[in-house]
Short mmCIF file of N, CA and C in Angstrom, two decimals:
data_model
loop_
_atom_site.label_atom_id
_atom_site.label_comp_id
_atom_site.label_asym_id
_atom_site.label_seq_id
_atom_site.Cartn_x
_atom_site.Cartn_y
_atom_site.Cartn_z
N ASP A 192 -14.90 -0.29 -22.04
CA ASP A 192 -14.49 -1.00 -20.84
C ASP A 192 -15.69 -1.82 -20.36
N PHE A 193 -15.52 -3.14 -20.36
CA PHE A 193 -16.62 -4.03 -20.02
C PHE A 193 -17.06 -3.92 -18.55
N LEU A 194 -16.22 -3.33 -17.71
CA LEU A 194 -16.58 -3.19 -16.30
C LEU A 194 -17.02 -1.78 -15.95
N CYS A 195 -17.13 -0.93 -16.92
CA CYS A 195 -17.60 0.44 -16.72
C CYS A 195 -19.13 0.43 -16.66
N PRO A 196 -19.72 0.87 -15.56
CA PRO A 196 -21.18 0.88 -15.46
C PRO A 196 -21.87 1.69 -16.56
N SER A 197 -21.29 2.80 -16.96
CA SER A 197 -21.88 3.59 -18.04
C SER A 197 -21.81 2.86 -19.38
N CYS A 198 -20.72 2.13 -19.60
CA CYS A 198 -20.59 1.33 -20.83
C CYS A 198 -21.61 0.20 -20.82
N GLN A 199 -21.81 -0.39 -19.66
CA GLN A 199 -22.80 -1.46 -19.53
C GLN A 199 -24.19 -0.94 -19.86
N ALA A 200 -24.52 0.23 -19.35
CA ALA A 200 -25.82 0.83 -19.62
C ALA A 200 -25.96 1.16 -21.11
N PHE A 201 -24.91 1.70 -21.71
CA PHE A 201 -24.92 2.01 -23.14
C PHE A 201 -25.16 0.73 -23.95
N SER A 202 -24.47 -0.32 -23.59
CA SER A 202 -24.60 -1.60 -24.31
C SER A 202 -26.00 -2.18 -24.19
N ARG A 203 -26.62 -1.98 -23.05
CA ARG A 203 -27.95 -2.52 -22.78
C ARG A 203 -29.07 -1.69 -23.41
N THR A 204 -28.87 -0.39 -23.48
CA THR A 204 -29.98 0.48 -23.88
C THR A 204 -29.78 1.18 -25.22
N VAL A 205 -28.63 1.77 -25.43
CA VAL A 205 -28.41 2.57 -26.64
C VAL A 205 -28.00 1.72 -27.83
N LYS A 206 -27.04 0.83 -27.62
CA LYS A 206 -26.54 0.01 -28.74
C LYS A 206 -27.64 -0.75 -29.45
N PRO A 207 -28.55 -1.42 -28.74
CA PRO A 207 -29.60 -2.16 -29.47
C PRO A 207 -30.47 -1.25 -30.34
N GLN A 208 -30.71 -0.03 -29.89
CA GLN A 208 -31.51 0.90 -30.69
C GLN A 208 -30.76 1.35 -31.94
N ILE A 209 -29.46 1.60 -31.79
CA ILE A 209 -28.64 1.98 -32.94
C ILE A 209 -28.62 0.86 -33.96
N VAL A 210 -28.41 -0.36 -33.47
CA VAL A 210 -28.37 -1.52 -34.36
C VAL A 210 -29.70 -1.66 -35.09
N GLU A 211 -30.78 -1.58 -34.37
CA GLU A 211 -32.10 -1.78 -34.96
C GLU A 211 -32.44 -0.70 -35.99
N GLU A 212 -32.15 0.55 -35.64
CA GLU A 212 -32.59 1.65 -36.50
C GLU A 212 -31.61 1.99 -37.63
N TYR A 213 -30.31 1.75 -37.42
CA TYR A 213 -29.33 2.21 -38.40
C TYR A 213 -28.39 1.14 -38.96
N VAL A 214 -27.98 0.20 -38.12
CA VAL A 214 -26.99 -0.78 -38.56
C VAL A 214 -27.63 -1.85 -39.44
N LYS A 215 -28.77 -2.36 -39.02
CA LYS A 215 -29.41 -3.44 -39.78
C LYS A 215 -29.74 -3.05 -41.21
N ASN A 216 -30.06 -1.79 -41.44
CA ASN A 216 -30.40 -1.37 -42.79
C ASN A 216 -29.20 -0.82 -43.56
N GLY A 217 -28.02 -0.88 -42.94
CA GLY A 217 -26.80 -0.51 -43.63
C GLY A 217 -26.48 0.98 -43.64
N GLN A 218 -27.22 1.79 -42.91
CA GLN A 218 -26.94 3.23 -42.90
C GLN A 218 -25.71 3.58 -42.07
N VAL A 219 -25.45 2.78 -41.04
CA VAL A 219 -24.38 3.08 -40.10
C VAL A 219 -23.58 1.81 -39.83
N ARG A 220 -22.28 2.00 -39.64
CA ARG A 220 -21.41 0.90 -39.21
C ARG A 220 -21.06 1.17 -37.75
N LEU A 221 -21.31 0.19 -36.90
CA LEU A 221 -21.00 0.30 -35.48
C LEU A 221 -19.65 -0.34 -35.25
N GLU A 222 -18.76 0.40 -34.64
CA GLU A 222 -17.41 -0.09 -34.37
C GLU A 222 -17.15 -0.01 -32.88
N PHE A 223 -16.50 -1.01 -32.35
CA PHE A 223 -16.17 -1.05 -30.93
C PHE A 223 -14.67 -1.03 -30.79
N ASN A 224 -14.17 -0.15 -29.96
CA ASN A 224 -12.74 -0.10 -29.65
C ASN A 224 -12.58 -0.26 -28.15
N HIS A 225 -11.54 -0.97 -27.78
CA HIS A 225 -11.30 -1.27 -26.36
C HIS A 225 -10.61 -0.10 -25.67
N PHE A 226 -11.04 0.15 -24.44
CA PHE A 226 -10.41 1.17 -23.59
C PHE A 226 -10.54 0.70 -22.14
N PRO A 227 -9.87 -0.44 -21.81
CA PRO A 227 -9.95 -0.95 -20.43
C PRO A 227 -9.27 0.01 -19.47
N LEU A 228 -10.03 0.47 -18.50
CA LEU A 228 -9.52 1.44 -17.54
C LEU A 228 -8.75 0.73 -16.43
N THR A 229 -7.69 1.37 -15.96
CA THR A 229 -6.83 0.74 -14.95
C THR A 229 -7.59 0.40 -13.68
N GLN A 230 -8.58 1.21 -13.31
CA GLN A 230 -9.31 0.93 -12.08
C GLN A 230 -10.19 -0.31 -12.19
N HIS A 231 -10.36 -0.83 -13.39
CA HIS A 231 -11.18 -2.02 -13.59
C HIS A 231 -10.36 -3.27 -13.92
N GLU A 232 -9.07 -3.18 -13.70
CA GLU A 232 -8.22 -4.33 -13.98
C GLU A 232 -8.25 -5.32 -12.82
N PRO A 233 -8.02 -6.60 -13.10
CA PRO A 233 -7.57 -7.17 -14.37
C PRO A 233 -8.73 -7.55 -15.31
N GLY A 234 -9.95 -7.48 -14.83
CA GLY A 234 -11.08 -7.95 -15.61
C GLY A 234 -11.32 -7.19 -16.90
N ALA A 235 -11.03 -5.89 -16.92
CA ALA A 235 -11.29 -5.10 -18.12
C ALA A 235 -10.44 -5.60 -19.29
N SER A 236 -9.18 -5.84 -19.04
CA SER A 236 -8.31 -6.34 -20.12
C SER A 236 -8.64 -7.79 -20.48
N MET A 237 -8.94 -8.60 -19.48
CA MET A 237 -9.32 -9.99 -19.74
C MET A 237 -10.54 -10.03 -20.67
N SER A 238 -11.52 -9.19 -20.41
CA SER A 238 -12.73 -9.13 -21.23
C SER A 238 -12.41 -8.68 -22.65
N ALA A 239 -11.55 -7.67 -22.76
CA ALA A 239 -11.18 -7.16 -24.08
C ALA A 239 -10.49 -8.26 -24.89
N LEU A 240 -9.55 -8.94 -24.27
CA LEU A 240 -8.84 -10.02 -24.97
C LEU A 240 -9.81 -11.14 -25.36
N ALA A 241 -10.71 -11.47 -24.47
CA ALA A 241 -11.66 -12.56 -24.74
C ALA A 241 -12.59 -12.23 -25.90
N THR A 242 -13.04 -10.98 -25.97
CA THR A 242 -13.93 -10.63 -27.09
C THR A 242 -13.19 -10.70 -28.42
N GLU A 243 -11.92 -10.37 -28.41
CA GLU A 243 -11.13 -10.48 -29.64
C GLU A 243 -10.92 -11.95 -30.02
N CYS A 244 -10.74 -12.81 -29.02
CA CYS A 244 -10.62 -14.24 -29.30
C CYS A 244 -11.93 -14.78 -29.86
N ALA A 245 -13.05 -14.30 -29.33
CA ALA A 245 -14.35 -14.70 -29.86
C ALA A 245 -14.53 -14.18 -31.28
N ALA A 246 -14.00 -12.99 -31.56
CA ALA A 246 -14.09 -12.41 -32.90
C ALA A 246 -13.38 -13.29 -33.93
N ASP A 247 -12.34 -13.98 -33.50
CA ASP A 247 -11.64 -14.90 -34.42
C ASP A 247 -12.59 -15.97 -34.95
N GLN A 248 -13.65 -16.23 -34.20
CA GLN A 248 -14.63 -17.24 -34.61
C GLN A 248 -15.96 -16.58 -35.01
N ASN A 249 -15.89 -15.31 -35.37
CA ASN A 249 -17.07 -14.53 -35.81
C ASN A 249 -18.15 -14.41 -34.73
N TYR A 250 -17.72 -14.27 -33.48
CA TYR A 250 -18.65 -14.15 -32.37
C TYR A 250 -18.39 -12.89 -31.54
N PHE A 251 -17.82 -11.87 -32.16
CA PHE A 251 -17.49 -10.68 -31.38
C PHE A 251 -18.73 -10.10 -30.70
N TRP A 252 -19.76 -9.75 -31.49
CA TRP A 252 -20.91 -9.07 -30.90
C TRP A 252 -21.69 -9.94 -29.93
N PRO A 253 -21.94 -11.21 -30.21
CA PRO A 253 -22.63 -12.02 -29.19
C PRO A 253 -21.81 -12.14 -27.89
N PHE A 254 -20.49 -12.28 -28.04
CA PHE A 254 -19.63 -12.39 -26.86
C PHE A 254 -19.61 -11.06 -26.11
N HIS A 255 -19.47 -9.99 -26.85
CA HIS A 255 -19.51 -8.63 -26.29
C HIS A 255 -20.77 -8.46 -25.44
N ASP A 256 -21.92 -8.81 -26.00
CA ASP A 256 -23.19 -8.65 -25.29
C ASP A 256 -23.24 -9.50 -24.03
N LYS A 257 -22.74 -10.73 -24.13
CA LYS A 257 -22.76 -11.64 -22.98
C LYS A 257 -21.87 -11.11 -21.85
N VAL A 258 -20.68 -10.65 -22.20
CA VAL A 258 -19.77 -10.14 -21.17
C VAL A 258 -20.36 -8.91 -20.50
N PHE A 259 -20.91 -8.00 -21.28
CA PHE A 259 -21.55 -6.82 -20.67
C PHE A 259 -22.71 -7.22 -19.77
N GLN A 260 -23.49 -8.18 -20.22
CA GLN A 260 -24.64 -8.65 -19.42
C GLN A 260 -24.17 -9.22 -18.09
N MET A 261 -23.19 -10.10 -18.13
CA MET A 261 -22.73 -10.76 -16.92
C MET A 261 -21.95 -9.80 -16.01
N ALA A 262 -21.14 -8.93 -16.60
CA ALA A 262 -20.35 -7.99 -15.81
C ALA A 262 -21.23 -6.99 -15.08
N SER A 263 -22.37 -6.66 -15.66
CA SER A 263 -23.26 -5.71 -14.99
C SER A 263 -23.86 -6.31 -13.73
N VAL A 264 -23.84 -7.64 -13.64
CA VAL A 264 -24.38 -8.33 -12.47
C VAL A 264 -23.29 -8.53 -11.41
N ASP A 265 -22.09 -8.92 -11.84
CA ASP A 265 -21.09 -9.36 -10.88
C ASP A 265 -19.71 -8.71 -11.04
N GLN A 266 -19.56 -7.73 -11.87
CA GLN A 266 -18.29 -7.04 -12.10
C GLN A 266 -17.12 -8.02 -12.24
N GLN A 267 -16.08 -7.89 -11.45
CA GLN A 267 -14.87 -8.71 -11.61
C GLN A 267 -15.16 -10.20 -11.53
N GLY A 268 -16.16 -10.58 -10.75
CA GLY A 268 -16.47 -12.00 -10.60
C GLY A 268 -17.00 -12.65 -11.86
N ALA A 269 -17.44 -11.86 -12.81
CA ALA A 269 -18.02 -12.40 -14.05
C ALA A 269 -17.05 -12.37 -15.22
N VAL A 270 -15.84 -11.87 -14.99
CA VAL A 270 -14.90 -11.71 -16.10
C VAL A 270 -13.55 -12.38 -15.83
N GLN A 271 -13.60 -13.46 -15.09
CA GLN A 271 -12.38 -14.23 -14.86
C GLN A 271 -12.15 -15.16 -16.05
N TYR A 272 -10.96 -15.69 -16.12
CA TYR A 272 -10.59 -16.58 -17.23
C TYR A 272 -11.61 -17.71 -17.41
N ASP A 273 -11.94 -18.39 -16.32
CA ASP A 273 -12.88 -19.52 -16.41
C ASP A 273 -14.26 -19.08 -16.89
N ASP A 274 -14.66 -17.88 -16.50
CA ASP A 274 -15.95 -17.35 -16.97
C ASP A 274 -15.93 -17.15 -18.48
N MET A 275 -14.84 -16.57 -18.97
CA MET A 275 -14.71 -16.32 -20.41
C MET A 275 -14.79 -17.63 -21.19
N VAL A 276 -14.09 -18.64 -20.70
CA VAL A 276 -14.11 -19.95 -21.35
C VAL A 276 -15.51 -20.54 -21.29
N GLY A 277 -16.20 -20.38 -20.17
CA GLY A 277 -17.56 -20.86 -20.03
C GLY A 277 -18.51 -20.20 -21.02
N TYR A 278 -18.36 -18.88 -21.21
CA TYR A 278 -19.20 -18.18 -22.18
C TYR A 278 -18.94 -18.71 -23.58
N ALA A 279 -17.66 -18.92 -23.89
CA ALA A 279 -17.30 -19.45 -25.21
C ALA A 279 -17.93 -20.83 -25.42
N ARG A 280 -17.84 -21.66 -24.39
CA ARG A 280 -18.42 -23.01 -24.47
C ARG A 280 -19.93 -22.94 -24.68
N ASP A 281 -20.60 -22.08 -23.91
CA ASP A 281 -22.05 -21.93 -24.00
C ASP A 281 -22.49 -21.45 -25.39
N MET A 282 -21.64 -20.69 -26.05
CA MET A 282 -21.97 -20.16 -27.37
C MET A 282 -21.62 -21.12 -28.50
N GLY A 283 -20.96 -22.20 -28.14
CA GLY A 283 -20.60 -23.19 -29.16
C GLY A 283 -19.32 -22.88 -29.90
N LEU A 284 -18.49 -22.03 -29.33
CA LEU A 284 -17.20 -21.75 -29.97
C LEU A 284 -16.28 -22.95 -29.83
N ASP A 285 -15.25 -22.98 -30.65
CA ASP A 285 -14.20 -23.99 -30.52
C ASP A 285 -13.41 -23.60 -29.27
N VAL A 286 -13.66 -24.30 -28.17
CA VAL A 286 -13.11 -23.91 -26.87
C VAL A 286 -11.59 -24.04 -26.85
N ALA A 287 -11.04 -25.06 -27.48
CA ALA A 287 -9.58 -25.23 -27.50
C ALA A 287 -8.92 -24.04 -28.20
N GLN A 288 -9.49 -23.62 -29.31
CA GLN A 288 -8.96 -22.46 -30.05
C GLN A 288 -9.10 -21.19 -29.20
N PHE A 289 -10.25 -21.03 -28.57
CA PHE A 289 -10.51 -19.86 -27.74
C PHE A 289 -9.52 -19.81 -26.57
N GLU A 290 -9.36 -20.93 -25.87
CA GLU A 290 -8.45 -20.98 -24.72
C GLU A 290 -7.01 -20.70 -25.13
N SER A 291 -6.60 -21.27 -26.25
CA SER A 291 -5.25 -21.04 -26.73
C SER A 291 -5.03 -19.55 -27.01
N CYS A 292 -6.01 -18.94 -27.63
CA CYS A 292 -5.95 -17.51 -27.94
C CYS A 292 -5.89 -16.68 -26.66
N LEU A 293 -6.79 -16.96 -25.73
CA LEU A 293 -6.88 -16.17 -24.50
C LEU A 293 -5.67 -16.39 -23.60
N ALA A 294 -5.30 -17.62 -23.38
CA ALA A 294 -4.16 -17.91 -22.50
C ALA A 294 -2.86 -17.37 -23.08
N GLY A 295 -2.76 -17.37 -24.40
CA GLY A 295 -1.55 -16.89 -25.05
C GLY A 295 -1.51 -15.38 -25.23
N GLY A 296 -2.58 -14.70 -24.86
CA GLY A 296 -2.61 -13.25 -25.02
C GLY A 296 -2.48 -12.83 -26.48
N GLN A 297 -3.09 -13.64 -27.34
CA GLN A 297 -2.93 -13.46 -28.78
C GLN A 297 -3.30 -12.06 -29.27
N HIS A 298 -4.25 -11.42 -28.64
CA HIS A 298 -4.71 -10.11 -29.12
C HIS A 298 -4.28 -8.95 -28.22
N ARG A 299 -3.25 -9.19 -27.43
CA ARG A 299 -2.77 -8.12 -26.53
C ARG A 299 -2.39 -6.87 -27.32
N ALA A 300 -1.72 -7.05 -28.46
CA ALA A 300 -1.31 -5.90 -29.27
C ALA A 300 -2.52 -5.13 -29.80
N THR A 301 -3.58 -5.84 -30.15
CA THR A 301 -4.81 -5.20 -30.63
C THR A 301 -5.41 -4.31 -29.55
N VAL A 302 -5.48 -4.84 -28.35
CA VAL A 302 -6.06 -4.08 -27.23
C VAL A 302 -5.16 -2.90 -26.88
N THR A 303 -3.86 -3.13 -26.84
CA THR A 303 -2.91 -2.06 -26.54
C THR A 303 -3.00 -0.95 -27.58
N GLN A 304 -3.10 -1.33 -28.83
CA GLN A 304 -3.21 -0.34 -29.91
C GLN A 304 -4.51 0.46 -29.77
N SER A 305 -5.57 -0.19 -29.38
CA SER A 305 -6.85 0.50 -29.18
C SER A 305 -6.74 1.52 -28.05
N VAL A 306 -6.09 1.15 -26.97
CA VAL A 306 -5.90 2.06 -25.83
C VAL A 306 -5.02 3.24 -26.26
N GLN A 307 -3.96 2.97 -26.98
CA GLN A 307 -3.07 4.04 -27.43
C GLN A 307 -3.81 5.01 -28.36
N GLN A 308 -4.66 4.48 -29.21
CA GLN A 308 -5.45 5.32 -30.11
C GLN A 308 -6.38 6.22 -29.29
N ALA A 309 -7.03 5.66 -28.28
CA ALA A 309 -7.91 6.45 -27.42
C ALA A 309 -7.13 7.56 -26.72
N GLN A 310 -5.94 7.24 -26.24
CA GLN A 310 -5.12 8.23 -25.56
C GLN A 310 -4.66 9.32 -26.53
N GLN A 311 -4.29 8.93 -27.75
CA GLN A 311 -3.86 9.90 -28.76
C GLN A 311 -5.01 10.84 -29.13
N MET A 312 -6.23 10.33 -29.08
CA MET A 312 -7.40 11.15 -29.40
C MET A 312 -7.81 12.02 -28.21
N GLY A 313 -7.15 11.80 -27.07
CA GLY A 313 -7.46 12.58 -25.88
C GLY A 313 -8.72 12.13 -25.16
N LEU A 314 -9.15 10.90 -25.41
CA LEU A 314 -10.35 10.41 -24.76
C LEU A 314 -10.06 10.20 -23.27
N SER A 315 -11.02 10.58 -22.46
CA SER A 315 -10.79 10.48 -21.01
C SER A 315 -11.96 9.84 -20.28
N PHE A 316 -12.97 9.39 -21.02
CA PHE A 316 -14.12 8.78 -20.36
C PHE A 316 -14.68 7.64 -21.22
N THR A 317 -15.37 6.76 -20.55
CA THR A 317 -16.04 5.66 -21.25
C THR A 317 -17.52 5.69 -20.85
N PRO A 318 -18.40 5.38 -21.77
CA PRO A 318 -18.10 5.13 -23.17
C PRO A 318 -17.82 6.45 -23.89
N SER A 319 -16.87 6.41 -24.78
CA SER A 319 -16.60 7.54 -25.66
C SER A 319 -17.28 7.20 -26.98
N VAL A 320 -18.29 7.96 -27.32
CA VAL A 320 -19.05 7.71 -28.54
C VAL A 320 -18.65 8.75 -29.56
N ILE A 321 -18.20 8.26 -30.71
CA ILE A 321 -17.74 9.14 -31.78
C ILE A 321 -18.62 8.87 -33.00
N VAL A 322 -19.22 9.90 -33.52
CA VAL A 322 -20.04 9.79 -34.73
C VAL A 322 -19.37 10.60 -35.82
N ASN A 323 -18.90 9.89 -36.85
CA ASN A 323 -18.28 10.53 -38.00
C ASN A 323 -17.16 11.49 -37.59
N GLY A 324 -16.35 11.07 -36.62
CA GLY A 324 -15.21 11.85 -36.18
C GLY A 324 -15.48 12.84 -35.06
N THR A 325 -16.72 12.98 -34.65
CA THR A 325 -17.06 13.93 -33.59
C THR A 325 -17.36 13.19 -32.29
N LEU A 326 -16.62 13.54 -31.24
CA LEU A 326 -16.83 12.95 -29.92
C LEU A 326 -18.06 13.57 -29.29
N LEU A 327 -19.01 12.73 -28.91
CA LEU A 327 -20.23 13.21 -28.25
C LEU A 327 -19.99 13.34 -26.75
N GLN A 328 -20.49 14.38 -26.16
CA GLN A 328 -20.37 14.57 -24.72
C GLN A 328 -21.45 13.82 -23.97
N ASP A 329 -22.48 13.42 -24.70
CA ASP A 329 -23.62 12.72 -24.11
C ASP A 329 -23.85 11.46 -24.93
N SER A 330 -23.81 10.30 -24.28
CA SER A 330 -23.96 9.03 -25.00
C SER A 330 -25.38 8.47 -24.88
N SER A 331 -26.34 9.32 -24.54
CA SER A 331 -27.73 8.87 -24.48
C SER A 331 -28.24 8.63 -25.91
N TYR A 332 -29.27 7.82 -26.03
CA TYR A 332 -29.79 7.53 -27.37
C TYR A 332 -30.25 8.80 -28.10
N PRO A 333 -30.99 9.71 -27.47
CA PRO A 333 -31.39 10.91 -28.21
C PRO A 333 -30.20 11.70 -28.76
N SER A 334 -29.13 11.78 -27.99
CA SER A 334 -27.94 12.50 -28.43
C SER A 334 -27.25 11.78 -29.60
N VAL A 335 -27.11 10.47 -29.47
CA VAL A 335 -26.47 9.69 -30.53
C VAL A 335 -27.33 9.74 -31.80
N LYS A 336 -28.61 9.59 -31.64
CA LYS A 336 -29.54 9.63 -32.78
C LYS A 336 -29.45 10.97 -33.50
N LEU A 337 -29.43 12.05 -32.74
CA LEU A 337 -29.34 13.40 -33.32
C LEU A 337 -28.04 13.54 -34.14
N ALA A 338 -26.94 13.05 -33.60
CA ALA A 338 -25.66 13.13 -34.30
C ALA A 338 -25.67 12.30 -35.57
N ILE A 339 -26.22 11.09 -35.50
CA ILE A 339 -26.31 10.22 -36.67
C ILE A 339 -27.19 10.87 -37.74
N GLU A 340 -28.34 11.37 -37.33
CA GLU A 340 -29.27 11.99 -38.28
C GLU A 340 -28.63 13.22 -38.95
N ALA A 341 -27.85 13.97 -38.20
CA ALA A 341 -27.17 15.14 -38.78
C ALA A 341 -26.19 14.72 -39.88
N VAL A 342 -25.46 13.64 -39.62
CA VAL A 342 -24.51 13.15 -40.62
C VAL A 342 -25.25 12.58 -41.82
N LEU A 343 -26.26 11.79 -41.57
CA LEU A 343 -27.01 11.20 -42.67
C LEU A 343 -27.72 12.27 -43.51
N GLY A 344 -28.22 13.30 -42.84
CA GLY A 344 -28.88 14.39 -43.56
C GLY A 344 -27.94 15.21 -44.40
N ALA A 345 -26.68 15.25 -44.00
CA ALA A 345 -25.67 16.04 -44.73
C ALA A 345 -25.10 15.30 -45.94
N GLN A 346 -25.42 14.02 -46.05
CA GLN A 346 -24.87 13.22 -47.15
C GLN A 346 -25.70 13.33 -48.39
#
């Protein structure tokens, strides 16, 4: 959830360390699934849809990072339709394609499916960090690192 303060902190502090230490060298694949919480609507879903539209142009992670960065400053005010289009423009995306995707709700099914998957798994908090099928109760870097190292050591 792009408007979740804990998710914002995770994106700012933990994710870059995981990417640097494990993803860049191919040891770990980082996957992001959407779980926009109802208390953060409408911006949470708008952000989720926008990142999927950016993904169509191979900009998922840069767009993800930008939305988290801006949302941590201004919450709902940073995740309006015009803001999303502005971020796409600033990144050099094909704005007409992006707008068509976002306005048309092209990835609504993707986001809905992600939420349903989270609910089926019984997830009740964000960020929910899962390492090799195990839900971590603590999403701090030391906890995530310990879980990753345990899996890598067992291989």
